[in-house]
PDB file of C-alpha atoms in Angstrom:
ATOM      1  CA  UNK A 219      -1.004  24.010  30.964  1.00  0.00           C
ATOM      2  CA  UNK A 220      -1.288  23.042  27.583  1.00  0.00           C
ATOM      3  CA  UNK A 221      -4.539  23.117  25.493  1.00  0.00           C
ATOM      4  CA  UNK A 222      -5.763  19.611  25.407  1.00  0.00           C
ATOM      5  CA  UNK A 223      -5.374  19.354  29.345  1.00  0.00           C
ATOM      6  CA  UNK A 224      -6.842  23.197  30.082  1.00  0.00           C
ATOM      7  CA  UNK A 225      -9.951  22.406  27.235  1.00  0.00           C
ATOM      8  CA  UNK A 226     -10.332  18.804  29.689  1.00  0.00           C
ATOM      9  CA  UNK A 227     -10.238  20.525  32.907  1.00  0.00           C
ATOM     10  CA  UNK A 228     -13.099  22.700  31.613  1.00  0.00           C
ATOM     11  CA  UNK A 229     -15.045  19.764  31.473  1.00  0.00           C
ATOM     12  CA  UNK A 230     -15.382  20.318  27.680  1.00  0.00           C
ATOM     13  CA  UNK A 231     -14.720  16.738  27.046  1.00  0.00           C
ATOM     14  CA  UNK A 232     -18.098  15.339  26.951  1.00  0.00           C
ATOM     15  CA  UNK A 233     -20.920  14.924  24.307  1.00  0.00           C
ATOM     16  CA  UNK A 234     -22.847  18.748  25.040  1.00  0.00           C
ATOM     17  CA  UNK A 235     -19.486  20.213  23.296  1.00  0.00           C
ATOM     18  CA  UNK A 236     -18.810  17.252  20.625  1.00  0.00           C
ATOM     19  CA  UNK A 237     -19.172  19.563  17.568  1.00  0.00           C
ATOM     20  CA  UNK A 238     -18.230  22.834  19.078  1.00  0.00           C
ATOM     21  CA  UNK A 239     -15.394  24.908  17.221  1.00  0.00           C
ATOM     22  CA  UNK A 240     -15.068  27.872  19.121  1.00  0.00           C
ATOM     23  CA  UNK A 241     -13.730  26.482  22.519  1.00  0.00           C
ATOM     24  CA  UNK A 242     -10.193  26.632  21.395  1.00  0.00           C
ATOM     25  CA  UNK A 243     -10.295  30.248  20.778  1.00  0.00           C
ATOM     26  CA  UNK A 244     -10.710  30.447  24.721  1.00  0.00           C
ATOM     27  CA  UNK A 245      -7.406  28.572  25.101  1.00  0.00           C
ATOM     28  CA  UNK A 246      -5.440  30.177  22.535  1.00  0.00           C
ATOM     29  CA  UNK A 247      -5.888  33.694  24.063  1.00  0.00           C
ATOM     30  CA  UNK A 248      -5.374  32.516  27.557  1.00  0.00           C
ATOM     31  CA  UNK A 249      -1.968  31.395  26.344  1.00  0.00           C
ATOM     32  CA  UNK A 250      -1.149  34.445  24.504  1.00  0.00           C
ATOM     33  CA  UNK A 251      -2.128  36.789  27.228  1.00  0.00           C
ATOM     34  CA  UNK A 252      -0.895  34.785  30.206  1.00  0.00           C
ATOM     35  CA  UNK A 253       1.624  32.136  29.739  1.00  0.00           C
ATOM     36  CA  UNK A 254       4.729  33.228  31.306  1.00  0.00           C
ATOM     37  CA  UNK A 255       6.765  31.758  28.253  1.00  0.00           C
ATOM     38  CA  UNK A 256       5.806  34.311  25.817  1.00  0.00           C
ATOM     39  CA  UNK A 257       8.566  33.786  23.684  1.00  0.00           C
ATOM     40  CA  UNK A 258       7.833  30.404  23.326  1.00  0.00           C
ATOM     41  CA  UNK A 259       4.270  31.486  22.552  1.00  0.00           C
ATOM     42  CA  UNK A 260       5.439  34.022  19.524  1.00  0.00           C
ATOM     43  CA  UNK A 261       7.194  31.218  18.207  1.00  0.00           C
ATOM     44  CA  UNK A 262       4.127  28.805  18.431  1.00  0.00           C
ATOM     45  CA  UNK A 263       2.176  31.554  16.713  1.00  0.00           C
ATOM     46  CA  UNK A 264       4.809  31.870  13.836  1.00  0.00           C
ATOM     47  CA  UNK A 265       4.855  28.241  13.406  1.00  0.00           C
ATOM     48  CA  UNK A 266       1.039  28.051  13.331  1.00  0.00           C
ATOM     49  CA  UNK A 267       1.236  30.303  10.103  1.00  0.00           C
ATOM     50  CA  UNK A 268       3.421  27.800   8.483  1.00  0.00           C
ATOM     51  CA  UNK A 269       2.099  24.464   9.394  1.00  0.00           C
ATOM     52  CA  UNK A 270      -1.283  25.646   9.253  1.00  0.00           C
ATOM     53  CA  UNK A 271      -4.497  23.678  10.078  1.00  0.00           C
ATOM     54  CA  UNK A 272      -8.108  25.269  10.614  1.00  0.00           C
ATOM     55  CA  UNK A 273     -10.608  24.493  13.097  1.00  0.00           C
ATOM     56  CA  UNK A 274     -13.191  24.393   9.755  1.00  0.00           C
ATOM     57  CA  UNK A 275     -11.059  21.668   8.201  1.00  0.00           C
ATOM     58  CA  UNK A 276     -11.412  19.363  10.937  1.00  0.00           C
ATOM     59  CA  UNK A 277     -14.842  18.442  10.157  1.00  0.00           C
ATOM     60  CA  UNK A 278     -15.273  15.752  12.841  1.00  0.00           C
ATOM     61  CA  UNK A 279     -16.201  15.224  16.393  1.00  0.00           C
ATOM     62  CA  UNK A 280     -13.973  17.108  18.883  1.00  0.00           C
ATOM     63  CA  UNK A 281     -12.484  19.358  16.469  1.00  0.00           C
ATOM     64  CA  UNK A 282     -11.256  21.928  19.307  1.00  0.00           C
ATOM     65  CA  UNK A 283      -9.349  19.096  20.714  1.00  0.00           C
ATOM     66  CA  UNK A 284      -7.855  18.358  17.631  1.00  0.00           C
ATOM     67  CA  UNK A 285      -6.683  21.691  17.068  1.00  0.00           C
ATOM     68  CA  UNK A 286      -5.479  22.139  20.695  1.00  0.00           C
ATOM     69  CA  UNK A 287      -3.465  18.890  20.101  1.00  0.00           C
ATOM     70  CA  UNK A 288      -1.775  20.631  16.992  1.00  0.00           C
ATOM     71  CA  UNK A 289      -0.937  23.304  19.094  1.00  0.00           C
ATOM     72  CA  UNK A 290       0.468  21.587  21.684  1.00  0.00           C
ATOM     73  CA  UNK A 291       2.689  19.816  19.237  1.00  0.00           C
ATOM     74  CA  UNK A 292       4.136  23.177  17.912  1.00  0.00           C
ATOM     75  CA  UNK A 293       4.412  24.452  21.711  1.00  0.00           C
ATOM     76  CA  UNK A 294       6.589  21.164  22.721  1.00  0.00           C
ATOM     77  CA  UNK A 295       8.552  21.460  19.518  1.00  0.00           C
ATOM     78  CA  UNK A 296       8.987  25.408  19.226  1.00  0.00           C
ATOM     79  CA  UNK A 297      12.584  25.424  20.062  1.00  0.00           C
ATOM     80  CA  UNK A 298      13.477  21.715  18.675  1.00  0.00           C
ATOM     81  CA  UNK A 299      14.400  20.399  15.160  1.00  0.00           C
ATOM     82  CA  UNK A 300      12.473  21.050  12.224  1.00  0.00           C
ATOM     83  CA  UNK A 301      12.891  17.075  11.564  1.00  0.00           C
ATOM     84  CA  UNK A 302      11.084  16.436  14.439  1.00  0.00           C
ATOM     85  CA  UNK A 303       8.287  18.921  14.185  1.00  0.00           C
ATOM     86  CA  UNK A 304       7.664  17.640  10.542  1.00  0.00           C
ATOM     87  CA  UNK A 305       7.246  14.013  11.916  1.00  0.00           C
ATOM     88  CA  UNK A 306       4.755  14.863  14.846  1.00  0.00           C
ATOM     89  CA  UNK A 307       2.870  17.517  12.237  1.00  0.00           C
ATOM     90  CA  UNK A 308       2.559  14.534   9.438  1.00  0.00           C
ATOM     91  CA  UNK A 309       1.216  11.986  11.992  1.00  0.00           C
ATOM     92  CA  UNK A 310      -1.196  14.688  13.888  1.00  0.00           C
ATOM     93  CA  UNK A 311      -5.051  13.688  13.341  1.00  0.00           C
ATOM     94  CA  UNK A 312      -5.582  17.509  12.684  1.00  0.00           C
ATOM     95  CA  UNK A 313      -3.286  17.876   9.663  1.00  0.00           C
ATOM     96  CA  UNK A 314      -4.009  14.287   8.364  1.00  0.00           C
ATOM     97  CA  UNK A 315      -7.652  15.339   8.491  1.00  0.00           C
ATOM     98  CA  UNK A 316      -6.890  19.224   7.243  1.00  0.00           C
ATOM     99  CA  UNK A 317      -4.853  18.143   4.173  1.00  0.00           C
ATOM    100  CA  UNK A 318      -6.211  14.610   3.544  1.00  0.00           C
ATOM    101  CA  UNK A 319      -3.584  12.506   4.046  1.00  0.00           C
ATOM    102  CA  UNK A 320      -5.325  10.625   6.392  1.00  0.00           C
ATOM    103  CA  UNK A 321      -6.977   7.583   4.786  1.00  0.00           C
ATOM    104  CA  UNK A 322      -5.027   8.074   1.946  1.00  0.00           C
ATOM    105  CA  UNK A 323      -4.592   4.428   0.117  1.00  0.00           C
ATOM    106  CA  UNK A 324      -2.389   2.669  -2.194  1.00  0.00           C
ATOM    107  CA  UNK A 325      -3.906   2.633  -5.903  1.00  0.00           C
ATOM    108  CA  UNK A 326      -6.826  -0.227  -6.265  1.00  0.00           C
ATOM    109  CA  UNK A 327      -7.028  -0.621 -10.199  1.00  0.00           C
ATOM    110  CA  UNK A 328     -10.225   0.946 -10.236  1.00  0.00           C
ATOM    111  CA  UNK A 329      -9.787   4.587 -10.389  1.00  0.00           C
ATOM    112  CA  UNK A 330      -8.476   5.400  -6.657  1.00  0.00           C
ATOM    113  CA  UNK A 331      -5.209   6.883  -6.608  1.00  0.00           C
ATOM    114  CA  UNK A 332      -3.241   8.334  -3.423  1.00  0.00           C
ATOM    115  CA  UNK A 333      -4.124  11.683  -2.286  1.00  0.00           C
ATOM    116  CA  UNK A 334      -1.577  14.165  -3.253  1.00  0.00           C
ATOM    117  CA  UNK A 335      -2.816  17.268  -1.045  1.00  0.00           C
ATOM    118  CA  UNK A 336      -0.445  16.575   1.823  1.00  0.00           C
ATOM    119  CA  UNK A 337       2.336  15.437  -0.701  1.00  0.00           C
ATOM    120  CA  UNK A 338       2.306  18.778  -2.479  1.00  0.00           C
ATOM    121  CA  UNK A 339       1.820  21.075   0.692  1.00  0.00           C
ATOM    122  CA  UNK A 340       4.262  19.549   3.047  1.00  0.00           C
ATOM    123  CA  UNK A 341       6.989  20.504   0.055  1.00  0.00           C
ATOM    124  CA  UNK A 342       5.366  23.762  -1.351  1.00  0.00           C
ATOM    125  CA  UNK A 343       4.587  25.399   2.624  1.00  0.00           C
ATOM    126  CA  UNK A 344       6.081  23.275   5.338  1.00  0.00           C
ATOM    127  CA  UNK A 345       9.656  22.481   4.198  1.00  0.00           C
ATOM    128  CA  UNK A 346      11.661  23.663   0.611  1.00  0.00           C
ATOM    129  CA  UNK A 347       9.090  25.984  -1.182  1.00  0.00           C
ATOM    130  CA  UNK A 348       8.559  26.261  -4.822  1.00  0.00           C
ATOM    131  CA  UNK A 349      11.859  27.216  -6.153  1.00  0.00           C
ATOM    132  CA  UNK A 350      15.485  26.172  -5.578  1.00  0.00           C
ATOM    133  CA  UNK A 351      17.191  28.808  -3.252  1.00  0.00           C
ATOM    134  CA  UNK A 352      20.839  30.024  -2.724  1.00  0.00           C
ATOM    135  CA  UNK A 353      21.481  30.084   1.082  1.00  0.00           C
ATOM    136  CA  UNK A 354      21.208  33.795   1.440  1.00  0.00           C
ATOM    137  CA  UNK A 355      17.451  33.165   0.076  1.00  0.00           C
ATOM    138  CA  UNK A 356      17.981  34.333  -3.392  1.00  0.00           C
ATOM    139  CA  UNK A 357      16.517  32.438  -6.408  1.00  0.00           C
ATOM    140  CA  UNK A 358      18.783  30.006  -8.398  1.00  0.00           C
ATOM    141  CA  UNK A 359      18.616  30.718 -11.876  1.00  0.00           C
ATOM    142  CA  UNK A 360      19.310  29.096 -15.132  1.00  0.00           C
ATOM    143  CA  UNK A 361      19.269  30.264 -18.294  1.00  0.00           C
ATOM    144  CA  UNK A 362      17.553  33.368 -16.816  1.00  0.00           C
ATOM    145  CA  UNK A 363      14.675  31.645 -15.249  1.00  0.00           C
ATOM    146  CA  UNK A 364      14.236  30.258 -11.882  1.00  0.00           C
ATOM    147  CA  UNK A 365      14.386  26.429 -11.096  1.00  0.00           C
ATOM    148  CA  UNK A 366      11.655  24.571  -9.586  1.00  0.00           C
ATOM    149  CA  UNK A 367      12.388  22.600  -6.454  1.00  0.00           C
ATOM    150  CA  UNK A 368      10.232  19.883  -7.601  1.00  0.00           C
ATOM    151  CA  UNK A 369       7.702  18.999 -10.123  1.00  0.00           C
ATOM    152  CA  UNK A 370       4.512  16.692 -10.603  1.00  0.00           C
ATOM    153  CA  UNK A 371       6.502  13.445 -10.555  1.00  0.00           C
ATOM    154  CA  UNK A 372       7.744  14.232  -7.074  1.00  0.00           C
ATOM    155  CA  UNK A 373       4.231  14.895  -5.796  1.00  0.00           C
ATOM    156  CA  UNK A 374       2.992  11.757  -6.980  1.00  0.00           C
ATOM    157  CA  UNK A 375       5.954   9.756  -5.812  1.00  0.00           C
ATOM    158  CA  UNK A 376       5.752  11.494  -2.405  1.00  0.00           C
ATOM    159  CA  UNK A 377       2.149  10.841  -2.207  1.00  0.00           C
ATOM    160  CA  UNK A 378       2.575   6.777  -2.735  1.00  0.00           C
ATOM    161  CA  UNK A 379       5.057   6.993   0.062  1.00  0.00           C
ATOM    162  CA  UNK A 380       2.364   8.796   2.458  1.00  0.00           C
ATOM    163  CA  UNK A 381      -0.309   6.106   2.066  1.00  0.00           C
ATOM    164  CA  UNK A 382      -1.576   4.009   4.795  1.00  0.00           C
ATOM    165  CA  UNK A 383      -2.136   6.092   7.958  1.00  0.00           C
ATOM    166  CA  UNK A 384      -5.102   6.365   9.872  1.00  0.00           C
ATOM    167  CA  UNK A 385      -6.622   7.216  13.198  1.00  0.00           C
ATOM    168  CA  UNK A 386      -5.248   5.303  16.438  1.00  0.00           C
ATOM    169  CA  UNK A 387      -8.664   5.174  18.029  1.00  0.00           C
ATOM    170  CA  UNK A 388     -11.760   3.225  16.827  1.00  0.00           C
ATOM    171  CA  UNK A 389     -14.794   5.463  15.359  1.00  0.00           C
ATOM    172  CA  UNK A 390     -17.040   4.522  18.157  1.00  0.00           C
ATOM    173  CA  UNK A 391     -14.533   5.977  20.764  1.00  0.00           C
ATOM    174  CA  UNK A 392     -16.377   9.298  22.047  1.00  0.00           C
ATOM    175  CA  UNK A 393     -14.011  10.741  24.455  1.00  0.00           C
ATOM    176  CA  UNK A 394     -11.594  12.504  21.710  1.00  0.00           C
ATOM    177  CA  UNK A 395      -9.016   9.976  21.354  1.00  0.00           C
ATOM    178  CA  UNK A 396      -8.970   9.759  17.648  1.00  0.00           C
ATOM    179  CA  UNK A 397      -8.317  13.740  17.679  1.00  0.00           C
ATOM    180  CA  UNK A 398      -5.251  13.451  20.167  1.00  0.00           C
ATOM    181  CA  UNK A 399      -3.406  10.229  19.247  1.00  0.00           C
ATOM    182  CA  UNK A 400      -0.622  10.196  16.526  1.00  0.00           C
ATOM    183  CA  UNK A 401      -1.956   8.401  13.436  1.00  0.00           C
ATOM    184  CA  UNK A 402      -1.146   4.665  12.957  1.00  0.00           C
ATOM    185  CA  UNK A 403      -0.266   2.638   9.868  1.00  0.00           C
ATOM    186  CA  UNK A 404      -2.548   0.177   8.225  1.00  0.00           C
ATOM    187  CA  UNK A 405      -0.090  -1.782   6.311  1.00  0.00           C
ATOM    188  CA  UNK A 406      -2.861  -3.336   3.682  1.00  0.00           C
ATOM    189  CA  UNK A 407      -3.365   0.460   2.470  1.00  0.00           C
ATOM    190  CA  UNK A 408       0.301   1.407   1.991  1.00  0.00           C
ATOM    191  CA  UNK A 409       2.078   1.539  -1.494  1.00  0.00           C
ATOM    192  CA  UNK A 410       4.484  -1.036  -1.333  1.00  0.00           C
ATOM    193  CA  UNK A 411       6.017  -0.440  -4.904  1.00  0.00           C
ATOM    194  CA  UNK A 412       8.935   1.489  -5.724  1.00  0.00           C
ATOM    195  CA  UNK A 413       8.476   5.369  -4.820  1.00  0.00           C
ATOM    196  CA  UNK A 414      10.643   8.131  -6.299  1.00  0.00           C
ATOM    197  CA  UNK A 415      10.711  11.887  -5.264  1.00  0.00           C
ATOM    198  CA  UNK A 416      13.426  14.231  -4.863  1.00  0.00           C
ATOM    199  CA  UNK A 417      16.119  12.378  -5.885  1.00  0.00           C
ATOM    200  CA  UNK A 418      15.421   9.444  -3.824  1.00  0.00           C
ATOM    201  CA  UNK A 419      14.170   5.991  -4.308  1.00  0.00           C
ATOM    202  CA  UNK A 420      12.419   4.128  -1.734  1.00  0.00           C
ATOM    203  CA  UNK A 421      12.631   0.583  -2.779  1.00  0.00           C
ATOM    204  CA  UNK A 422       9.958  -1.869  -3.674  1.00  0.00           C
ATOM    205  CA  UNK A 423       8.600  -3.758  -0.784  1.00  0.00           C
ATOM    206  CA  UNK A 424       9.933  -0.856   1.988  1.00  0.00           C
ATOM    207  CA  UNK A 425       7.032  -0.796   4.837  1.00  0.00           C
ATOM    208  CA  UNK A 426       4.931   2.430   5.697  1.00  0.00           C
ATOM    209  CA  UNK A 427       6.761   3.326   8.514  1.00  0.00           C
ATOM    210  CA  UNK A 428      10.031   3.222   6.912  1.00  0.00           C
ATOM    211  CA  UNK A 429       8.587   4.852   3.732  1.00  0.00           C
ATOM    212  CA  UNK A 430       7.647   7.686   5.969  1.00  0.00           C
ATOM    213  CA  UNK A 431      11.175   8.186   7.556  1.00  0.00           C
ATOM    214  CA  UNK A 432      12.683   8.100   4.291  1.00  0.00           C
ATOM    215  CA  UNK A 433      10.390  10.692   2.958  1.00  0.00           C
ATOM    216  CA  UNK A 434      10.597  12.943   6.099  1.00  0.00           C
ATOM    217  CA  UNK A 435      14.678  12.739   6.299  1.00  0.00           C
ATOM    218  CA  UNK A 436      14.698  13.733   2.488  1.00  0.00           C
ATOM    219  CA  UNK A 437      12.753  16.723   3.098  1.00  0.00           C
ATOM    220  CA  UNK A 438      14.412  17.882   6.046  1.00  0.00           C
ATOM    221  CA  UNK A 439      17.856  17.375   4.307  1.00  0.00           C
ATOM    222  CA  UNK A 440      17.000  19.358   1.518  1.00  0.00           C
ATOM    223  CA  UNK A 441      19.110  22.214   1.406  1.00  0.00           C
ATOM    224  CA  UNK A 442      16.186  24.304   0.650  1.00  0.00           C
ATOM    225  CA  UNK A 443      14.852  24.295   4.173  1.00  0.00           C
ATOM    226  CA  UNK A 444      16.967  26.609   5.617  1.00  0.00           C
ATOM    227  CA  UNK A 445      16.740  29.930   3.563  1.00  0.00           C
ATOM    228  CA  UNK A 446      13.136  29.011   2.614  1.00  0.00           C
TER     229      UNK A 446
END
């Protein structure tokens, strides 16, 4: 039984537990101790140390459901492809809230700029790392110095490509669906200008769904993903 299904079966999806954080601990220990697929649970635990969210970082109603849903994503993709996992993690409400891609919008000319937090972390922590690597994991060197795998321009370009994503359920939904449904695009908040990062250019006028696809395809195909 997945985390969300178990939490719901215990009746926790009601107003008594709206802002509880500790409930997810019960389900985590239940799976780690009693699940009959212990290899999968070990992989999920390992993935959770790479794709990191914190129940304290999901500072909205039903945070335990949000993290439970996130762990269910890791569980379902434990033996699947990095590209698929990357997309489902990116569009999960828990990650969107924790690393603030949720609600990131295009520049408005009055000081608002796309949030760069997730763009930076998805490269640094979830995929390619800070430095270019050889297939065996050793650092690529140039003139005696390691070679960065990306720079600030890549972060800025990727952040622009990841704008426009929002909760799928409205704010007056009180059954936790905002924490369970994948994020959806609000086209009016997506940056439609040209975006450049990691040697790829997303042409001006590309919609948000296609921008996300191109961005994640680019990251997942980077030669650093395997050795990192």
